[in-house]
């Protein structure tokens, strides 16, 4: 109360700190009731799932609650409803199943089982320890080995095709060397006219996600890649500023 009085009645919120980032974000969004928190530690992106009636409360007026929670935590935060999360999950499961059916030439039941067991990409299947596949109910070592070989062969052929394609499109070697961009993403970028690192740096994260597919990249990762690409711009600006300062100093009249 003394602090409130000192601030002339200004309302303040006290948020309990914890090193557990998920718990901290939940505290920061209180009094909204959070149902689930999904973390992506690589990109520092968090999806917070709430019920429909809690959505406005979690976001806050003009987004101030979620914006403050993001600033306090240092993580990018998306607030979504249960229905949105369920719809996204179903679409993603269908997409992954279709990919496995096509790439591995397997029945839909087996594809659904792989998705249910947490396999998200062909890379997961190709390079996971063999026992993680063979221990799935109904699988054995022979089947697991066959699936891994099919996944590796498919990826090898696809990567060669994609590399040839993005080079034909004129994507530069500098952009192709960007960590986090796969050959298939580079093809999509080239087809969209994004062929150089400067082209890439000029994108907004929403534009990048639209090109490569939001199922293949989070907004947090998109922001990170774009800011990394813009580092050369900042370096050039700093060099120009330093050069201008040095020139100004040289042209300044000497003290009498």
mmCIF file of C-alpha atoms in Angstrom:
data_model
loop_
_atom_site.group_PDB
_atom_site.id
_atom_site.type_symbol
_atom_site.label_atom_id
_atom_site.label_comp_id
_atom_site.label_asym_id
_atom_site.label_seq_id
_atom_site.Cartn_x
_atom_site.Cartn_y
_atom_site.Cartn_z
ATOM 1 C CA UNK A 1 0.000 0.000 0.000
ATOM 2 C CA UNK A 2 2.875 2.343 0.779
ATOM 3 C CA UNK A 3 4.231 1.856 -2.762
ATOM 4 C CA UNK A 4 0.791 2.566 -4.253
ATOM 5 C CA UNK A 5 0.522 5.722 -2.149
ATOM 6 C CA UNK A 6 3.987 6.815 -3.251
ATOM 7 C CA UNK A 7 2.889 6.382 -6.864
ATOM 8 C CA UNK A 8 -0.197 8.511 -6.199
ATOM 9 C CA UNK A 9 -2.650 5.640 -6.415
ATOM 10 C CA UNK A 10 -1.205 4.055 -9.536
ATOM 11 C CA UNK A 11 -2.201 0.386 -9.693
ATOM 12 C CA UNK A 12 0.657 -2.101 -9.570
ATOM 13 C CA UNK A 13 0.799 -5.852 -10.125
ATOM 14 C CA UNK A 14 3.100 -8.147 -8.187
ATOM 15 C CA UNK A 15 4.223 -11.237 -10.108
ATOM 16 C CA UNK A 16 5.793 -14.198 -8.335
ATOM 17 C CA UNK A 17 9.151 -15.000 -9.918
ATOM 18 C CA UNK A 18 10.283 -18.555 -10.611
ATOM 19 C CA UNK A 19 13.103 -19.970 -12.776
ATOM 20 C CA UNK A 20 10.490 -22.261 -14.358
ATOM 21 C CA UNK A 21 9.640 -20.184 -17.438
ATOM 22 C CA UNK A 22 6.284 -21.895 -18.008
ATOM 23 C CA UNK A 23 5.189 -21.228 -14.425
ATOM 24 C CA UNK A 24 6.474 -17.650 -14.613
ATOM 25 C CA UNK A 25 4.429 -16.938 -17.738
ATOM 26 C CA UNK A 26 1.352 -18.415 -16.061
ATOM 27 C CA UNK A 27 1.927 -16.078 -13.087
ATOM 28 C CA UNK A 28 2.444 -13.110 -15.416
ATOM 29 C CA UNK A 29 -0.863 -13.754 -17.191
ATOM 30 C CA UNK A 30 -2.880 -14.059 -13.969
ATOM 31 C CA UNK A 31 -5.762 -13.786 -13.230
ATOM 32 C CA UNK A 32 -6.390 -15.509 -16.575
ATOM 33 C CA UNK A 33 -6.589 -19.294 -16.148
ATOM 34 C CA UNK A 34 -4.043 -21.084 -18.343
ATOM 35 C CA UNK A 35 -4.780 -24.642 -19.481
ATOM 36 C CA UNK A 36 -1.529 -25.534 -21.211
ATOM 37 C CA UNK A 37 1.879 -24.051 -21.996
ATOM 38 C CA UNK A 38 3.885 -25.300 -24.990
ATOM 39 C CA UNK A 39 7.559 -24.281 -25.099
ATOM 40 C CA UNK A 40 10.029 -24.112 -27.985
ATOM 41 C CA UNK A 41 13.326 -23.497 -26.214
ATOM 42 C CA UNK A 42 15.335 -23.168 -29.443
ATOM 43 C CA UNK A 43 13.377 -20.124 -30.602
ATOM 44 C CA UNK A 44 12.136 -18.957 -27.167
ATOM 45 C CA UNK A 45 8.549 -19.185 -28.368
ATOM 46 C CA UNK A 46 5.613 -20.077 -26.099
ATOM 47 C CA UNK A 47 2.066 -21.035 -26.980
ATOM 48 C CA UNK A 48 -0.351 -20.476 -24.113
ATOM 49 C CA UNK A 49 -3.669 -22.321 -24.365
ATOM 50 C CA UNK A 50 -6.717 -20.874 -22.604
ATOM 51 C CA UNK A 51 -10.471 -21.464 -22.742
ATOM 52 C CA UNK A 52 -12.533 -19.181 -24.980
ATOM 53 C CA UNK A 53 -13.884 -17.181 -22.032
ATOM 54 C CA UNK A 54 -10.362 -16.469 -20.790
ATOM 55 C CA UNK A 55 -8.906 -15.282 -24.100
ATOM 56 C CA UNK A 56 -9.647 -11.562 -23.728
ATOM 57 C CA UNK A 57 -8.469 -11.588 -20.118
ATOM 58 C CA UNK A 58 -5.172 -13.266 -21.044
ATOM 59 C CA UNK A 59 -4.494 -10.914 -23.944
ATOM 60 C CA UNK A 60 -5.560 -7.803 -22.052
ATOM 61 C CA UNK A 61 -6.756 -4.475 -23.350
ATOM 62 C CA UNK A 62 -4.900 -3.710 -26.587
ATOM 63 C CA UNK A 63 -2.713 -6.726 -25.912
ATOM 64 C CA UNK A 64 -1.049 -5.192 -22.872
ATOM 65 C CA UNK A 65 -1.132 -8.338 -20.698
ATOM 66 C CA UNK A 66 0.516 -10.672 -23.186
ATOM 67 C CA UNK A 67 2.937 -7.940 -24.250
ATOM 68 C CA UNK A 68 4.024 -7.377 -20.646
ATOM 69 C CA UNK A 69 4.394 -11.116 -20.037
ATOM 70 C CA UNK A 70 6.568 -11.340 -23.157
ATOM 71 C CA UNK A 71 8.751 -8.437 -22.020
ATOM 72 C CA UNK A 72 9.154 -9.863 -18.522
ATOM 73 C CA UNK A 73 9.983 -13.375 -19.692
ATOM 74 C CA UNK A 74 12.017 -12.497 -22.785
ATOM 75 C CA UNK A 75 10.021 -15.071 -24.772
ATOM 76 C CA UNK A 76 7.629 -14.563 -27.699
ATOM 77 C CA UNK A 77 4.120 -15.535 -26.532
ATOM 78 C CA UNK A 78 1.069 -16.585 -28.551
ATOM 79 C CA UNK A 79 -2.305 -16.904 -26.821
ATOM 80 C CA UNK A 80 -4.653 -19.437 -28.430
ATOM 81 C CA UNK A 81 -7.922 -21.098 -27.440
ATOM 82 C CA UNK A 82 -8.514 -24.807 -26.819
ATOM 83 C CA UNK A 83 -10.472 -25.048 -30.063
ATOM 84 C CA UNK A 84 -7.674 -23.413 -32.061
ATOM 85 C CA UNK A 85 -5.080 -25.683 -30.491
ATOM 86 C CA UNK A 86 -7.163 -28.798 -31.196
ATOM 87 C CA UNK A 87 -7.781 -27.742 -34.808
ATOM 88 C CA UNK A 88 -4.094 -26.984 -35.341
ATOM 89 C CA UNK A 89 -3.107 -30.327 -33.808
ATOM 90 C CA UNK A 90 -5.560 -32.256 -36.009
ATOM 91 C CA UNK A 91 -4.396 -30.502 -39.175
ATOM 92 C CA UNK A 92 -0.773 -31.108 -38.260
ATOM 93 C CA UNK A 93 -1.404 -34.798 -37.565
ATOM 94 C CA UNK A 94 -3.173 -35.150 -40.919
ATOM 95 C CA UNK A 95 -0.304 -33.396 -42.714
ATOM 96 C CA UNK A 96 2.341 -35.572 -41.069
ATOM 97 C CA UNK A 97 0.390 -38.760 -41.753
ATOM 98 C CA UNK A 98 0.012 -37.832 -45.431
ATOM 99 C CA UNK A 99 3.750 -37.142 -45.665
ATOM 100 C CA UNK A 100 4.661 -40.516 -44.147
ATOM 101 C CA UNK A 101 2.167 -42.371 -46.361
ATOM 102 C CA UNK A 102 3.622 -40.770 -49.499
ATOM 103 C CA UNK A 103 7.329 -40.793 -48.617
ATOM 104 C CA UNK A 104 7.531 -44.186 -46.920
ATOM 105 C CA UNK A 105 4.886 -45.991 -49.003
ATOM 106 C CA UNK A 106 3.033 -47.252 -45.934
ATOM 107 C CA UNK A 107 -0.617 -47.723 -44.961
ATOM 108 C CA UNK A 108 -2.460 -44.938 -43.187
ATOM 109 C CA UNK A 109 -2.767 -46.972 -39.959
ATOM 110 C CA UNK A 110 1.019 -47.217 -39.656
ATOM 111 C CA UNK A 111 1.429 -43.530 -40.531
ATOM 112 C CA UNK A 112 -1.082 -42.505 -37.840
ATOM 113 C CA UNK A 113 0.751 -44.700 -35.336
ATOM 114 C CA UNK A 114 4.089 -43.020 -36.092
ATOM 115 C CA UNK A 115 2.504 -39.586 -35.612
ATOM 116 C CA UNK A 116 0.849 -40.692 -32.374
ATOM 117 C CA UNK A 117 4.249 -41.883 -31.122
ATOM 118 C CA UNK A 118 5.673 -38.379 -31.609
ATOM 119 C CA UNK A 119 7.463 -38.684 -34.952
ATOM 120 C CA UNK A 120 7.035 -35.315 -36.647
ATOM 121 C CA UNK A 121 9.371 -35.405 -39.637
ATOM 122 C CA UNK A 122 11.108 -37.855 -41.927
ATOM 123 C CA UNK A 123 14.371 -36.812 -40.275
ATOM 124 C CA UNK A 124 12.979 -38.081 -36.969
ATOM 125 C CA UNK A 125 12.403 -41.506 -38.501
ATOM 126 C CA UNK A 126 15.653 -41.593 -40.472
ATOM 127 C CA UNK A 127 18.018 -40.709 -37.635
ATOM 128 C CA UNK A 128 16.317 -41.762 -34.397
ATOM 129 C CA UNK A 129 17.972 -44.667 -32.520
ATOM 130 C CA UNK A 130 16.600 -47.846 -34.079
ATOM 131 C CA UNK A 131 15.182 -49.141 -30.806
ATOM 132 C CA UNK A 132 12.820 -46.152 -30.561
ATOM 133 C CA UNK A 133 11.128 -47.418 -33.704
ATOM 134 C CA UNK A 134 11.360 -51.148 -33.039
ATOM 135 C CA UNK A 135 9.804 -50.758 -29.569
ATOM 136 C CA UNK A 136 6.573 -49.311 -30.976
ATOM 137 C CA UNK A 137 3.742 -51.783 -30.491
ATOM 138 C CA UNK A 138 3.443 -53.971 -33.585
ATOM 139 C CA UNK A 139 6.915 -53.028 -34.869
ATOM 140 C CA UNK A 140 10.099 -55.103 -34.834
ATOM 141 C CA UNK A 141 13.739 -54.457 -35.716
ATOM 142 C CA UNK A 142 13.293 -55.565 -39.319
ATOM 143 C CA UNK A 143 10.384 -53.176 -39.910
ATOM 144 C CA UNK A 144 12.172 -50.341 -38.096
ATOM 145 C CA UNK A 145 15.271 -50.823 -40.264
ATOM 146 C CA UNK A 146 13.184 -50.832 -43.438
ATOM 147 C CA UNK A 147 11.398 -47.611 -42.431
ATOM 148 C CA UNK A 148 14.692 -45.892 -41.639
ATOM 149 C CA UNK A 149 16.173 -46.918 -44.983
ATOM 150 C CA UNK A 150 13.113 -45.656 -46.852
ATOM 151 C CA UNK A 151 13.216 -42.347 -44.964
ATOM 152 C CA UNK A 152 16.933 -41.854 -45.632
ATOM 153 C CA UNK A 153 16.575 -42.686 -49.323
ATOM 154 C CA UNK A 154 13.635 -40.330 -49.724
ATOM 155 C CA UNK A 155 15.459 -37.469 -47.979
ATOM 156 C CA UNK A 156 18.602 -37.995 -50.037
ATOM 157 C CA UNK A 157 16.718 -37.864 -53.335
ATOM 158 C CA UNK A 158 14.517 -34.951 -52.239
ATOM 159 C CA UNK A 159 17.480 -32.882 -51.029
ATOM 160 C CA UNK A 160 19.326 -33.394 -54.317
ATOM 161 C CA UNK A 161 16.259 -32.340 -56.279
ATOM 162 C CA UNK A 162 15.694 -29.299 -54.074
ATOM 163 C CA UNK A 163 19.343 -28.187 -54.264
ATOM 164 C CA UNK A 164 19.275 -28.405 -58.031
ATOM 165 C CA UNK A 165 15.975 -26.538 -58.146
ATOM 166 C CA UNK A 166 16.944 -23.605 -55.901
ATOM 167 C CA UNK A 167 20.176 -23.129 -57.849
ATOM 168 C CA UNK A 168 18.153 -23.005 -61.077
ATOM 169 C CA UNK A 169 15.959 -20.361 -59.460
ATOM 170 C CA UNK A 170 19.023 -18.199 -58.765
ATOM 171 C CA UNK A 171 19.146 -18.506 -54.981
ATOM 172 C CA UNK A 172 22.610 -17.329 -53.951
ATOM 173 C CA UNK A 173 25.113 -19.481 -52.098
ATOM 174 C CA UNK A 174 25.149 -16.903 -49.297
ATOM 175 C CA UNK A 175 21.418 -17.317 -48.674
ATOM 176 C CA UNK A 176 21.664 -21.095 -49.074
ATOM 177 C CA UNK A 177 24.281 -21.136 -46.304
ATOM 178 C CA UNK A 178 21.842 -19.589 -43.815
ATOM 179 C CA UNK A 179 21.540 -21.953 -40.865
ATOM 180 C CA UNK A 180 17.953 -23.076 -40.345
ATOM 181 C CA UNK A 181 16.863 -22.948 -43.988
ATOM 182 C CA UNK A 182 16.376 -26.367 -45.567
ATOM 183 C CA UNK A 183 16.693 -27.061 -49.301
ATOM 184 C CA UNK A 184 12.885 -27.242 -49.614
ATOM 185 C CA UNK A 185 12.550 -23.865 -47.881
ATOM 186 C CA UNK A 186 15.129 -22.398 -50.259
ATOM 187 C CA UNK A 187 13.092 -23.655 -53.216
ATOM 188 C CA UNK A 188 9.982 -21.960 -51.807
ATOM 189 C CA UNK A 189 11.941 -18.742 -51.236
ATOM 190 C CA UNK A 190 13.385 -18.806 -54.747
ATOM 191 C CA UNK A 191 9.944 -19.344 -56.275
ATOM 192 C CA UNK A 192 8.723 -16.339 -54.271
ATOM 193 C CA UNK A 193 11.530 -14.168 -55.650
ATOM 194 C CA UNK A 194 13.610 -14.201 -52.468
ATOM 195 C CA UNK A 195 17.049 -15.063 -53.838
ATOM 196 C CA UNK A 196 19.658 -13.087 -51.909
ATOM 197 C CA UNK A 197 20.430 -12.521 -48.252
ATOM 198 C CA UNK A 198 19.256 -8.907 -48.597
ATOM 199 C CA UNK A 199 15.961 -10.122 -50.092
ATOM 200 C CA UNK A 200 15.594 -12.427 -47.093
ATOM 201 C CA UNK A 201 16.506 -9.724 -44.566
ATOM 202 C CA UNK A 202 13.861 -7.457 -46.084
ATOM 203 C CA UNK A 203 11.068 -9.915 -45.236
ATOM 204 C CA UNK A 204 8.703 -9.604 -42.299
ATOM 205 C CA UNK A 205 8.346 -12.771 -40.239
ATOM 206 C CA UNK A 206 4.719 -13.218 -41.360
ATOM 207 C CA UNK A 207 5.865 -13.095 -44.993
ATOM 208 C CA UNK A 208 8.541 -15.701 -44.335
ATOM 209 C CA UNK A 209 6.047 -18.022 -42.640
ATOM 210 C CA UNK A 210 3.643 -17.666 -45.546
ATOM 211 C CA UNK A 211 6.396 -18.660 -47.970
ATOM 212 C CA UNK A 212 7.942 -21.626 -46.126
ATOM 213 C CA UNK A 213 4.796 -22.741 -44.297
ATOM 214 C CA UNK A 214 3.957 -22.037 -40.681
ATOM 215 C CA UNK A 215 3.998 -25.796 -40.074
ATOM 216 C CA UNK A 216 7.727 -25.795 -40.886
ATOM 217 C CA UNK A 217 8.813 -22.806 -38.797
ATOM 218 C CA UNK A 218 7.628 -20.920 -35.742
ATOM 219 C CA UNK A 219 7.233 -17.150 -35.701
ATOM 220 C CA UNK A 220 9.975 -16.940 -33.090
ATOM 221 C CA UNK A 221 12.426 -18.771 -35.339
ATOM 222 C CA UNK A 222 11.404 -16.638 -38.322
ATOM 223 C CA UNK A 223 12.112 -13.459 -36.331
ATOM 224 C CA UNK A 224 15.478 -14.847 -35.232
ATOM 225 C CA UNK A 225 16.575 -15.785 -38.771
ATOM 226 C CA UNK A 226 15.539 -12.431 -40.225
ATOM 227 C CA UNK A 227 17.328 -10.446 -37.506
ATOM 228 C CA UNK A 228 20.440 -12.573 -38.061
ATOM 229 C CA UNK A 229 20.311 -11.751 -41.781
ATOM 230 C CA UNK A 230 20.047 -8.045 -40.962
ATOM 231 C CA UNK A 231 23.277 -8.029 -38.925
ATOM 232 C CA UNK A 232 25.269 -7.013 -42.012
ATOM 233 C CA UNK A 233 22.984 -3.995 -42.426
ATOM 234 C CA UNK A 234 23.675 -2.871 -38.890
ATOM 235 C CA UNK A 235 27.407 -3.404 -39.376
ATOM 236 C CA UNK A 236 27.346 -1.256 -42.535
ATOM 237 C CA UNK A 237 25.414 1.487 -40.749
ATOM 238 C CA UNK A 238 27.886 1.442 -37.865
ATOM 239 C CA UNK A 239 30.824 1.617 -40.294
ATOM 240 C CA UNK A 240 29.260 4.562 -42.139
ATOM 241 C CA UNK A 241 28.587 6.361 -38.868
ATOM 242 C CA UNK A 242 32.160 5.786 -37.711
ATOM 243 C CA UNK A 243 33.515 7.009 -41.053
ATOM 244 C CA UNK A 244 31.337 10.123 -40.944
ATOM 245 C CA UNK A 245 32.463 10.865 -37.386
ATOM 246 C CA UNK A 246 36.112 10.455 -38.364
ATOM 247 C CA UNK A 247 35.679 12.770 -41.382
ATOM 248 C CA UNK A 248 33.913 15.373 -39.262
ATOM 249 C CA UNK A 249 36.719 15.248 -36.742
ATOM 250 C CA UNK A 250 39.375 15.687 -39.453
ATOM 251 C CA UNK A 251 37.529 18.676 -40.971
ATOM 252 C CA UNK A 252 36.908 20.399 -37.657
ATOM 253 C CA UNK A 253 39.024 23.578 -37.298
ATOM 254 C CA UNK A 254 41.945 23.350 -34.934
ATOM 255 C CA UNK A 255 41.717 25.246 -31.629
ATOM 256 C CA UNK A 256 43.260 28.680 -31.791
#
